[in-house]
Amino acid sequence: MIAEAGHYALVLALALALIQSFVPMIGARLRDSALMNVARSTALAQLVFVGASFIALVTLHVNSDFSVANVYENSHSMKPLIYKITGVWGNHEGSMLLWVSILALFGGLVAAFGNNLPLSLRAHVLAVQAWIASAFYLFILITSNPFLRIVNPPIEGRDLNPVLQDIGLAVHPPMLYLGYVGFSISFSFAIAALIEGRIDAAWARWVRPWTLVAWIFLTLGIAMGSYWAYYELGWGGWWFWDPVENASLMPWLAGTALLHSALVMEKRNALKVWTILLSILTFSLSLLGTFLVRSGVITSVHAFANDPTRGVFILLILCLFIGGSLSLFAGRATSLKQGGLFAPISREGALVLNNLLLTVACAVVLFGTLYPLAMEVLADFKMSVGAPFYNLSFVPLFVLLLLAVPFGPMLAWKRGDLLGVTQRLLAAGVAGLVVIAIVWAWTRGGSALAPLAIGLGVFVIAGAATDLAERTGLFRLPFATTLRRARGLPRSAWGTVFAHAGLGVALIGIVCETTWNTEYIATMKPNDVAQVAGYDLKLDGLLERQGPNYREMIAQFNVSRDGEALSVMTPSKRSFTTRGSSTTEAALLTRGASQLYISLGDVTAEGAIAVRIYHKPLVLMIWWGPVLMAFGGVLSLSDRRLRVGAPKPARAKQRLQPAE
Amino acid sequence: MTLWFVFALMTVAAIFAVLWPLGRGARPDNQGSEVAVYKDQLAEIERDLAAGLIALPEAEAARVEISRRLLAAAGSESGLVLTSSLKWRRAAAVLALVGLPLVAAAIYVPLGSPALRDFPLAQRERGAGSGMAQSLENLVVQVQQHLEKNPTDGRGWNVLAPVLERLGRFDEAVRAYRSSITYNGESAERRSDLGEAITAAASGVVTAEAKTEFERAHALNADDPKANYFLGLAAEQDGRKDDAANIWRALLAKAPADAPWRPLVQTSLARVGGGVTMPALSDETIAASKEMNDGDRNAMVRGMVERLATRLKQNGDDVEGWLRLVRAYLVMGDRDKAQAASTDARQAIAKDSERLRRLNEGLKTLGLDG
């Protein structure tokens, strides 16, 4: 009964979404409050039904009900409880159900907490949400139904892909989906604004928290996914320019640009066209990501369930929404009211530059992702675009962006003084140069670019600190005043500082890891000692252990440095009988921000084992950076105050540029 | 029955979600407006000014800008009054009452299986008679689960291995036989059973690995019929017809008259005849070749094989022809050429899926691409 009730709940959610798709639209046209309010109750009811459906699927997985095909194919009665639950979204059907559940969650949140929205805007936003929801409910029910049954249920399931039997699966997909799907709200707001023909600073105020939430989760989701790949795949790599990683990076780049231009719109009523276009673009890229992962057009580590027939359906949804929204945009963009004016050198101008760099970087990634696909389809020619391409195209763009980041927040609104800002950033620049010199002198090895890049990272961090010092009047005013001003500073300003500093932190981590990472690959026998980056790793022995649904071979390493014993590391290889496959569980030893990393290969006939040992200096900073960025986002989100960008009054007559 | 009751309740709840707002009167709703946002922004400026975050001239400029927006917003909002359209509300209510259940039924009925009960694991373990198919496969799973927990139970492996082999799960059978040998100790019978499973996994080709097992069995018990039979087969597949015939003849000589495997060995012996046939070729050829000496015969066979290869190069549609060619190469002990021929064959008939299927099946029985 649980299975069928869950199935029916999903069907009812579709029926409600269909009603929500157009009844509120008619209501908004007639200005009838009851019809408009239908959006609210149906959105909440949809959340209840999809939630029930999702809980039903979780229950089925937990109870190991193999009369449900999805459970049979992806679960096993011996699996630990946590993986029974996470296994729900460790497969195509379940992950799509999670996708719509989060979509319904966001719709429900707008319905529940959207009291500050004008009635017609809320009705339109929820109606657009319902269009998206209807399309995906149909997709799930028709092509990837998780509730299909097996008449003669088998006694045991086929188990979950062992690579996915990890705590990472509990965190990475839900976070990523909260990010992807969260951007559907800004999309809906943009479409609603285009339909109503009204867009202004108030609109940006209303859409701000939703965009921020989505951005925070996407940032954390990508970082988490990268860390997961780092420790689970056993190669010590943390970013592969895999099409699926790109698919999550693209919405992040566009979403970051959206976040910044929505800010300009709220504060200064400018950059309207940018904001609308970026809202559409960000969600379109999220949909594209879904298409790339779910259709099977690409083969990657994520292709745990793909099927070309589903691809056609998603492609259809993709064309409908991207095509439809862009045509609406083309038709309505000209009617948008002209926004505020600003000089090219100003905070607004800096943010336009930021948008330009981010969207071009996004376009580069898009090109790198789709070009090989296009070549394969059109010219029947297999190729892959990897790190060299992105190093030549994406990296220079980001270097430019990072150079500009400290300038942005310090320029005044409307008209800025570049020379003045440069002077104030002098200290940060000097800090960067000093670090370059120190690193250069210290290492004398590796790439000549590495010290420069580290200097850039330091410049970004110091720039963020300078901005804070300027705002609080540190060193200029008495300390007590500074403290008072720091307390009075809006939390969003603190958020900016943390988020920008996070960029610098991540950059330093990336450069250190790629330049000075040491690698040791060998076959070791018990009592052999490997020396890596000053550490001595002694292989004590190999032992076997029986896990709940796997057998495990553990290698035990004693780690010491200069004769002083530090720790014991136990990398292992697990073999899963049901799927007949095995995984490598790397062992990590964290020392400050650096890590030692051991992963096992095969055992040779003589009882020796192949091992890969890496020392990765400052590698953790790669993920601390995004966490810092997300923390900045949370600070900014917690700031309920209105955002006002006070313009710098004109001293002399200056020629102003139109906003777009 | 309960299920339908639950469905009905859920449907009613869904309908209610649509009807509820429609039923409420046109009382003024609390809703936000742009004016409110701009008023808040003005208040924000005062707060920033008081905290010393912005200077007075900047605050003044901001105030002017926001006031301008406030006026514009107030002007556009005053023209909007809420109306209530009874006709449309009724239409929406009808849609909810009739349309919603219809849509739900139309989608659920073809997709759902309302007649099927849940089968959670706990219930399954309590009683097997609950309609659960107690098929052989399910029994195998139960034994496997037992062995997963007690991998040293040799008797369990002994029971499981032949069942797996009969089910065609040869790779698993090989593992099971190996475990059986590990935990029960070795015997000629177990060794040759293992060899048989390996052979079956390789689609009937006695691989080097399998041969080792048969040789071990033979060393343990020189009279083990299975080991002897397969050693003969290995010899045949290696192209050593005479050896094969000798092994099988010896086997038959020692065998009891009522041994069930006698006919099989006899057929095999007949296949290798006096140790002279090339099974790849037709009967007439074999008859003709019988009158020749070894050198001539080989030359003739090679010539025929070459002719067949040339013919197939010109006209590659003939699946049986390709299979005959591959088999001939295999019998002549030329595995590389056999592989090459099968690749050529695939290319030649790649466009015809039906033929390709037949070819692949044929190749499988020959032990290529096992």
PDB file of N, CA, C and O in Angstrom, chain B residues 283-342:
ATOM      1  N   ASP B 283      31.061 -33.846 -45.659  1.00  0.00           N
ATOM      2  CA  ASP B 283      31.306 -35.281 -45.611  1.00  0.00           C
ATOM      3  C   ASP B 283      32.064 -35.784 -46.838  1.00  0.00           C
ATOM      4  O   ASP B 283      32.939 -36.648 -46.736  1.00  0.00           O
ATOM      5  N   GLU B 284      31.700 -35.219 -48.029  1.00  0.00           N
ATOM      6  CA  GLU B 284      32.371 -35.696 -49.245  1.00  0.00           C
ATOM      7  C   GLU B 284      33.864 -35.460 -49.137  1.00  0.00           C
ATOM      8  O   GLU B 284      34.679 -36.318 -49.470  1.00  0.00           O
ATOM      9  N   THR B 285      34.211 -34.296 -48.648  1.00  0.00           N
ATOM     10  CA  THR B 285      35.620 -33.958 -48.549  1.00  0.00           C
ATOM     11  C   THR B 285      36.331 -34.922 -47.627  1.00  0.00           C
ATOM     12  O   THR B 285      37.430 -35.394 -47.921  1.00  0.00           O
ATOM     13  N   ILE B 286      35.615 -35.186 -46.487  1.00  0.00           N
ATOM     14  CA  ILE B 286      36.235 -36.088 -45.521  1.00  0.00           C
ATOM     15  C   ILE B 286      36.447 -37.450 -46.165  1.00  0.00           C
ATOM     16  O   ILE B 286      37.515 -38.053 -46.056  1.00  0.00           O
ATOM     17  N   ALA B 287      35.400 -37.879 -46.900  1.00  0.00           N
ATOM     18  CA  ALA B 287      35.506 -39.173 -47.571  1.00  0.00           C
ATOM     19  C   ALA B 287      36.693 -39.175 -48.528  1.00  0.00           C
ATOM     20  O   ALA B 287      37.499 -40.113 -48.554  1.00  0.00           O
ATOM     21  N   ALA B 288      36.796 -38.094 -49.273  1.00  0.00           N
ATOM     22  CA  ALA B 288      37.890 -38.014 -50.244  1.00  0.00           C
ATOM     23  C   ALA B 288      39.231 -38.007 -49.534  1.00  0.00           C
ATOM     24  O   ALA B 288      40.179 -38.662 -49.972  1.00  0.00           O
ATOM     25  N   SER B 289      39.274 -37.278 -48.419  1.00  0.00           N
ATOM     26  CA  SER B 289      40.558 -37.107 -47.755  1.00  0.00           C
ATOM     27  C   SER B 289      41.036 -38.404 -47.103  1.00  0.00           C
ATOM     28  O   SER B 289      42.209 -38.534 -46.789  1.00  0.00           O
ATOM     29  N   LYS B 290      40.090 -39.304 -46.890  1.00  0.00           N
ATOM     30  CA  LYS B 290      40.472 -40.532 -46.206  1.00  0.00           C
ATOM     31  C   LYS B 290      41.479 -41.339 -47.020  1.00  0.00           C
ATOM     32  O   LYS B 290      42.256 -42.109 -46.485  1.00  0.00           O
ATOM     33  N   GLU B 291      41.400 -41.162 -48.376  1.00  0.00           N
ATOM     34  CA  GLU B 291      42.282 -41.948 -49.213  1.00  0.00           C
ATOM     35  C   GLU B 291      43.672 -41.345 -49.364  1.00  0.00           C
ATOM     36  O   GLU B 291      44.496 -41.875 -50.034  1.00  0.00           O
ATOM     37  N   MET B 292      43.900 -40.213 -48.778  1.00  0.00           N
ATOM     38  CA  MET B 292      45.192 -39.572 -48.991  1.00  0.00           C
ATOM     39  C   MET B 292      46.136 -39.808 -47.827  1.00  0.00           C
ATOM     40  O   MET B 292      45.737 -40.196 -46.744  1.00  0.00           O
ATOM     41  N   ASN B 293      47.407 -39.498 -48.038  1.00  0.00           N
ATOM     42  CA  ASN B 293      48.335 -39.525 -46.916  1.00  0.00           C
ATOM     43  C   ASN B 293      48.312 -38.168 -46.204  1.00  0.00           C
ATOM     44  O   ASN B 293      47.703 -37.206 -46.681  1.00  0.00           O
ATOM     45  N   ASP B 294      48.978 -38.095 -45.063  1.00  0.00           N
ATOM     46  CA  ASP B 294      48.847 -36.917 -44.210  1.00  0.00           C
ATOM     47  C   ASP B 294      49.196 -35.604 -44.913  1.00  0.00           C
ATOM     48  O   ASP B 294      48.456 -34.624 -44.843  1.00  0.00           O
ATOM     49  N   GLY B 295      50.349 -35.606 -45.603  1.00  0.00           N
ATOM     50  CA  GLY B 295      50.802 -34.355 -46.253  1.00  0.00           C
ATOM     51  C   GLY B 295      49.795 -33.878 -47.270  1.00  0.00           C
ATOM     52  O   GLY B 295      49.377 -32.725 -47.264  1.00  0.00           O
ATOM     53  N   ASP B 296      49.332 -34.781 -48.118  1.00  0.00           N
ATOM     54  CA  ASP B 296      48.363 -34.403 -49.145  1.00  0.00           C
ATOM     55  C   ASP B 296      47.095 -33.873 -48.503  1.00  0.00           C
ATOM     56  O   ASP B 296      46.518 -32.866 -48.943  1.00  0.00           O
ATOM     57  N   ARG B 297      46.692 -34.594 -47.440  1.00  0.00           N
ATOM     58  CA  ARG B 297      45.426 -34.226 -46.816  1.00  0.00           C
ATOM     59  C   ARG B 297      45.497 -32.796 -46.275  1.00  0.00           C
ATOM     60  O   ARG B 297      44.642 -31.975 -46.512  1.00  0.00           O
ATOM     61  N   ASN B 298      46.581 -32.531 -45.582  1.00  0.00           N
ATOM     62  CA  ASN B 298      46.717 -31.185 -45.039  1.00  0.00           C
ATOM     63  C   ASN B 298      46.711 -30.147 -46.138  1.00  0.00           C
ATOM     64  O   ASN B 298      46.055 -29.098 -46.024  1.00  0.00           O
ATOM     65  N   ALA B 299      47.423 -30.451 -47.209  1.00  0.00           N
ATOM     66  CA  ALA B 299      47.488 -29.498 -48.323  1.00  0.00           C
ATOM     67  C   ALA B 299      46.086 -29.275 -48.864  1.00  0.00           C
ATOM     68  O   ALA B 299      45.671 -28.139 -49.122  1.00  0.00           O
ATOM     69  N   MET B 300      45.342 -30.349 -49.008  1.00  0.00           N
ATOM     70  CA  MET B 300      43.991 -30.216 -49.565  1.00  0.00           C
ATOM     71  C   MET B 300      43.118 -29.358 -48.646  1.00  0.00           C
ATOM     72  O   MET B 300      42.421 -28.451 -49.100  1.00  0.00           O
ATOM     73  N   VAL B 301      43.207 -29.691 -47.359  1.00  0.00           N
ATOM     74  CA  VAL B 301      42.366 -28.937 -46.425  1.00  0.00           C
ATOM     75  C   VAL B 301      42.727 -27.462 -46.467  1.00  0.00           C
ATOM     76  O   VAL B 301      41.869 -26.592 -46.548  1.00  0.00           O
ATOM     77  N   ARG B 302      44.025 -27.168 -46.436  1.00  0.00           N
ATOM     78  CA  ARG B 302      44.423 -25.770 -46.477  1.00  0.00           C
ATOM     79  C   ARG B 302      43.934 -25.072 -47.734  1.00  0.00           C
ATOM     80  O   ARG B 302      43.439 -23.942 -47.689  1.00  0.00           O
ATOM     81  N   GLY B 303      44.030 -25.809 -48.832  1.00  0.00           N
ATOM     82  CA  GLY B 303      43.554 -25.221 -50.094  1.00  0.00           C
ATOM     83  C   GLY B 303      42.080 -24.894 -50.008  1.00  0.00           C
ATOM     84  O   GLY B 303      41.648 -23.813 -50.408  1.00  0.00           O
ATOM     85  N   MET B 304      41.309 -25.811 -49.446  1.00  0.00           N
ATOM     86  CA  MET B 304      39.867 -25.573 -49.362  1.00  0.00           C
ATOM     87  C   MET B 304      39.552 -24.393 -48.455  1.00  0.00           C
ATOM     88  O   MET B 304      38.688 -23.577 -48.754  1.00  0.00           O
ATOM     89  N   VAL B 305      40.282 -24.356 -47.357  1.00  0.00           N
ATOM     90  CA  VAL B 305      40.035 -23.251 -46.429  1.00  0.00           C
ATOM     91  C   VAL B 305      40.336 -21.931 -47.114  1.00  0.00           C
ATOM     92  O   VAL B 305      39.590 -20.957 -46.986  1.00  0.00           O
ATOM     93  N   GLU B 306      41.423 -21.918 -47.900  1.00  0.00           N
ATOM     94  CA  GLU B 306      41.771 -20.674 -48.578  1.00  0.00           C
ATOM     95  C   GLU B 306      40.714 -20.287 -49.591  1.00  0.00           C
ATOM     96  O   GLU B 306      40.354 -19.124 -49.719  1.00  0.00           O
ATOM     97  N   ARG B 307      40.216 -21.300 -50.303  1.00  0.00           N
ATOM     98  CA  ARG B 307      39.169 -21.016 -51.289  1.00  0.00           C
ATOM     99  C   ARG B 307      37.941 -20.419 -50.598  1.00  0.00           C
ATOM    100  O   ARG B 307      37.352 -19.443 -51.052  1.00  0.00           O
ATOM    101  N   LEU B 308      37.603 -21.027 -49.459  1.00  0.00           N
ATOM    102  CA  LEU B 308      36.444 -20.537 -48.703  1.00  0.00           C
ATOM    103  C   LEU B 308      36.677 -19.082 -48.284  1.00  0.00           C
ATOM    104  O   LEU B 308      35.804 -18.219 -48.419  1.00  0.00           O
ATOM    105  N   ALA B 309      37.907 -18.802 -47.812  1.00  0.00           N
ATOM    106  CA  ALA B 309      38.213 -17.444 -47.358  1.00  0.00           C
ATOM    107  C   ALA B 309      38.078 -16.455 -48.503  1.00  0.00           C
ATOM    108  O   ALA B 309      37.507 -15.369 -48.343  1.00  0.00           O
ATOM    109  N   THR B 310      38.592 -16.828 -49.701  1.00  0.00           N
ATOM    110  CA  THR B 310      38.521 -15.920 -50.839  1.00  0.00           C
ATOM    111  C   THR B 310      37.072 -15.672 -51.232  1.00  0.00           C
ATOM    112  O   THR B 310      36.674 -14.539 -51.530  1.00  0.00           O
ATOM    113  N   ARG B 311      36.300 -16.786 -51.229  1.00  0.00           N
ATOM    114  CA  ARG B 311      34.897 -16.632 -51.626  1.00  0.00           C
ATOM    115  C   ARG B 311      34.194 -15.646 -50.676  1.00  0.00           C
ATOM    116  O   ARG B 311      33.442 -14.776 -51.093  1.00  0.00           O
ATOM    117  N   LEU B 312      34.482 -15.812 -49.378  1.00  0.00           N
ATOM    118  CA  LEU B 312      33.803 -14.964 -48.394  1.00  0.00           C
ATOM    119  C   LEU B 312      34.249 -13.516 -48.516  1.00  0.00           C
ATOM    120  O   LEU B 312      33.508 -12.599 -48.197  1.00  0.00           O
ATOM    121  N   LYS B 313      35.488 -13.331 -48.971  1.00  0.00           N
ATOM    122  CA  LYS B 313      35.960 -11.950 -49.121  1.00  0.00           C
ATOM    123  C   LYS B 313      35.141 -11.244 -50.197  1.00  0.00           C
ATOM    124  O   LYS B 313      34.845 -10.069 -50.081  1.00  0.00           O
ATOM    125  N   GLN B 314      34.762 -12.010 -51.261  1.00  0.00           N
ATOM    126  CA  GLN B 314      33.992 -11.386 -52.335  1.00  0.00           C
ATOM    127  C   GLN B 314      32.525 -11.255 -51.950  1.00  0.00           C
ATOM    128  O   GLN B 314      31.880 -10.283 -52.264  1.00  0.00           O
ATOM    129  N   ASN B 315      32.010 -12.267 -51.277  1.00  0.00           N
ATOM    130  CA  ASN B 315      30.605 -12.231 -50.919  1.00  0.00           C
ATOM    131  C   ASN B 315      30.487 -12.606 -49.443  1.00  0.00           C
ATOM    132  O   ASN B 315      30.503 -13.771 -49.084  1.00  0.00           O
ATOM    133  N   GLY B 316      30.365 -11.597 -48.612  1.00  0.00           N
ATOM    134  CA  GLY B 316      30.459 -11.823 -47.170  1.00  0.00           C
ATOM    135  C   GLY B 316      29.145 -12.103 -46.473  1.00  0.00           C
ATOM    136  O   GLY B 316      29.072 -12.080 -45.260  1.00  0.00           O
ATOM    137  N   ASP B 317      28.073 -12.347 -47.244  1.00  0.00           N
ATOM    138  CA  ASP B 317      26.756 -12.485 -46.615  1.00  0.00           C
ATOM    139  C   ASP B 317      26.543 -13.826 -45.917  1.00  0.00           C
ATOM    140  O   ASP B 317      25.615 -13.980 -45.147  1.00  0.00           O
ATOM    141  N   ASP B 318      27.400 -14.785 -46.208  1.00  0.00           N
ATOM    142  CA  ASP B 318      27.142 -16.159 -45.816  1.00  0.00           C
ATOM    143  C   ASP B 318      27.602 -16.425 -44.377  1.00  0.00           C
ATOM    144  O   ASP B 318      28.782 -16.652 -44.127  1.00  0.00           O
ATOM    145  N   VAL B 319      26.646 -16.391 -43.436  1.00  0.00           N
ATOM    146  CA  VAL B 319      26.991 -16.566 -42.030  1.00  0.00           C
ATOM    147  C   VAL B 319      27.586 -17.945 -41.802  1.00  0.00           C
ATOM    148  O   VAL B 319      28.629 -18.097 -41.161  1.00  0.00           O
ATOM    149  N   GLU B 320      26.933 -18.981 -42.389  1.00  0.00           N
ATOM    150  CA  GLU B 320      27.396 -20.348 -42.170  1.00  0.00           C
ATOM    151  C   GLU B 320      28.815 -20.510 -42.717  1.00  0.00           C
ATOM    152  O   GLU B 320      29.657 -21.178 -42.112  1.00  0.00           O
ATOM    153  N   GLY B 321      29.055 -19.857 -43.855  1.00  0.00           N
ATOM    154  CA  GLY B 321      30.388 -19.923 -44.448  1.00  0.00           C
ATOM    155  C   GLY B 321      31.434 -19.381 -43.491  1.00  0.00           C
ATOM    156  O   GLY B 321      32.474 -19.996 -43.239  1.00  0.00           O
ATOM    157  N   TRP B 322      31.149 -18.209 -42.932  1.00  0.00           N
ATOM    158  CA  TRP B 322      32.091 -17.588 -41.990  1.00  0.00           C
ATOM    159  C   TRP B 322      32.339 -18.513 -40.803  1.00  0.00           C
ATOM    160  O   TRP B 322      33.475 -18.710 -40.386  1.00  0.00           O
ATOM    161  N   LEU B 323      31.240 -19.068 -40.277  1.00  0.00           N
ATOM    162  CA  LEU B 323      31.394 -19.928 -39.110  1.00  0.00           C
ATOM    163  C   LEU B 323      32.252 -21.145 -39.436  1.00  0.00           C
ATOM    164  O   LEU B 323      33.091 -21.570 -38.650  1.00  0.00           O
ATOM    165  N   ARG B 324      32.053 -21.697 -40.665  1.00  0.00           N
ATOM    166  CA  ARG B 324      32.827 -22.854 -41.073  1.00  0.00           C
ATOM    167  C   ARG B 324      34.311 -22.477 -41.145  1.00  0.00           C
ATOM    168  O   ARG B 324      35.184 -23.212 -40.710  1.00  0.00           O
ATOM    169  N   LEU B 325      34.555 -21.295 -41.667  1.00  0.00           N
ATOM    170  CA  LEU B 325      35.943 -20.843 -41.805  1.00  0.00           C
ATOM    171  C   LEU B 325      36.603 -20.696 -40.429  1.00  0.00           C
ATOM    172  O   LEU B 325      37.720 -21.168 -40.204  1.00  0.00           O
ATOM    173  N   VAL B 326      35.861 -20.045 -39.511  1.00  0.00           N
ATOM    174  CA  VAL B 326      36.424 -19.830 -38.178  1.00  0.00           C
ATOM    175  C   VAL B 326      36.702 -21.174 -37.509  1.00  0.00           C
ATOM    176  O   VAL B 326      37.761 -21.394 -36.917  1.00  0.00           O
ATOM    177  N   ARG B 327      35.743 -22.108 -37.677  1.00  0.00           N
ATOM    178  CA  ARG B 327      35.907 -23.409 -37.053  1.00  0.00           C
ATOM    179  C   ARG B 327      37.130 -24.123 -37.640  1.00  0.00           C
ATOM    180  O   ARG B 327      37.920 -24.734 -36.935  1.00  0.00           O
ATOM    181  N   ALA B 328      37.272 -23.988 -38.963  1.00  0.00           N
ATOM    182  CA  ALA B 328      38.413 -24.642 -39.615  1.00  0.00           C
ATOM    183  C   ALA B 328      39.721 -24.110 -39.048  1.00  0.00           C
ATOM    184  O   ALA B 328      40.631 -24.878 -38.716  1.00  0.00           O
ATOM    185  N   TYR B 329      39.819 -22.798 -38.918  1.00  0.00           N
ATOM    186  CA  TYR B 329      41.050 -22.216 -38.366  1.00  0.00           C
ATOM    187  C   TYR B 329      41.296 -22.711 -36.959  1.00  0.00           C
ATOM    188  O   TYR B 329      42.417 -23.027 -36.584  1.00  0.00           O
ATOM    189  N   LEU B 330      40.205 -22.801 -36.182  1.00  0.00           N
ATOM    190  CA  LEU B 330      40.346 -23.244 -34.793  1.00  0.00           C
ATOM    191  C   LEU B 330      40.876 -24.671 -34.752  1.00  0.00           C
ATOM    192  O   LEU B 330      41.768 -25.003 -33.975  1.00  0.00           O
ATOM    193  N   VAL B 331      40.319 -25.518 -35.621  1.00  0.00           N
ATOM    194  CA  VAL B 331      40.718 -26.914 -35.640  1.00  0.00           C
ATOM    195  C   VAL B 331      42.165 -27.032 -36.078  1.00  0.00           C
ATOM    196  O   VAL B 331      42.935 -27.855 -35.562  1.00  0.00           O
ATOM    197  N   MET B 332      42.575 -26.174 -37.020  1.00  0.00           N
ATOM    198  CA  MET B 332      43.961 -26.201 -37.472  1.00  0.00           C
ATOM    199  C   MET B 332      44.893 -25.588 -36.419  1.00  0.00           C
ATOM    200  O   MET B 332      46.101 -25.515 -36.621  1.00  0.00           O
ATOM    201  N   GLY B 333      44.276 -25.151 -35.324  1.00  0.00           N
ATOM    202  CA  GLY B 333      45.102 -24.643 -34.225  1.00  0.00           C
ATOM    203  C   GLY B 333      45.579 -23.211 -34.449  1.00  0.00           C
ATOM    204  O   GLY B 333      46.480 -22.734 -33.776  1.00  0.00           O
ATOM    205  N   ASP B 334      44.956 -22.531 -35.386  1.00  0.00           N
ATOM    206  CA  ASP B 334      45.409 -21.167 -35.687  1.00  0.00           C
ATOM    207  C   ASP B 334      44.411 -20.167 -35.109  1.00  0.00           C
ATOM    208  O   ASP B 334      43.526 -19.678 -35.787  1.00  0.00           O
ATOM    209  N   ARG B 335      44.548 -19.899 -33.837  1.00  0.00           N
ATOM    210  CA  ARG B 335      43.571 -19.067 -33.142  1.00  0.00           C
ATOM    211  C   ARG B 335      43.588 -17.624 -33.641  1.00  0.00           C
ATOM    212  O   ARG B 335      42.551 -16.983 -33.753  1.00  0.00           O
ATOM    213  N   ASP B 336      44.776 -17.135 -33.977  1.00  0.00           N
ATOM    214  CA  ASP B 336      44.879 -15.737 -34.440  1.00  0.00           C
ATOM    215  C   ASP B 336      44.076 -15.538 -35.709  1.00  0.00           C
ATOM    216  O   ASP B 336      43.326 -14.583 -35.852  1.00  0.00           O
ATOM    217  N   LYS B 337      44.254 -16.528 -36.645  1.00  0.00           N
ATOM    218  CA  LYS B 337      43.531 -16.408 -37.909  1.00  0.00           C
ATOM    219  C   LYS B 337      42.035 -16.497 -37.668  1.00  0.00           C
ATOM    220  O   LYS B 337      41.248 -15.810 -38.314  1.00  0.00           O
ATOM    221  N   ALA B 338      41.641 -17.343 -36.705  1.00  0.00           N
ATOM    222  CA  ALA B 338      40.219 -17.479 -36.380  1.00  0.00           C
ATOM    223  C   ALA B 338      39.673 -16.149 -35.877  1.00  0.00           C
ATOM    224  O   ALA B 338      38.595 -15.706 -36.297  1.00  0.00           O
ATOM    225  N   GLN B 339      40.422 -15.530 -35.001  1.00  0.00           N
ATOM    226  CA  GLN B 339      40.005 -14.215 -34.479  1.00  0.00           C
ATOM    227  C   GLN B 339      39.848 -13.233 -35.622  1.00  0.00           C
ATOM    228  O   GLN B 339      38.847 -12.526 -35.731  1.00  0.00           O
ATOM    229  N   ALA B 340      40.871 -13.205 -36.510  1.00  0.00           N
ATOM    230  CA  ALA B 340      40.850 -12.251 -37.611  1.00  0.00           C
ATOM    231  C   ALA B 340      39.637 -12.505 -38.490  1.00  0.00           C
ATOM    232  O   ALA B 340      38.934 -11.575 -38.896  1.00  0.00           O
ATOM    233  N   ALA B 341      39.355 -13.784 -38.738  1.00  0.00           N
ATOM    234  CA  ALA B 341      38.229 -14.121 -39.600  1.00  0.00           C
ATOM    235  C   ALA B 341      36.918 -13.669 -38.956  1.00  0.00           C
ATOM    236  O   ALA B 341      36.027 -13.154 -39.635  1.00  0.00           O
ATOM    237  N   SER B 342      36.812 -13.853 -37.639  1.00  0.00           N
ATOM    238  CA  SER B 342      35.550 -13.465 -37.010  1.00  0.00           C
ATOM    239  C   SER B 342      35.381 -11.945 -37.055  1.00  0.00           C
ATOM    240  O   SER B 342      34.277 -11.446 -37.219  1.00  0.00           O
TER     241      SER B 342
END
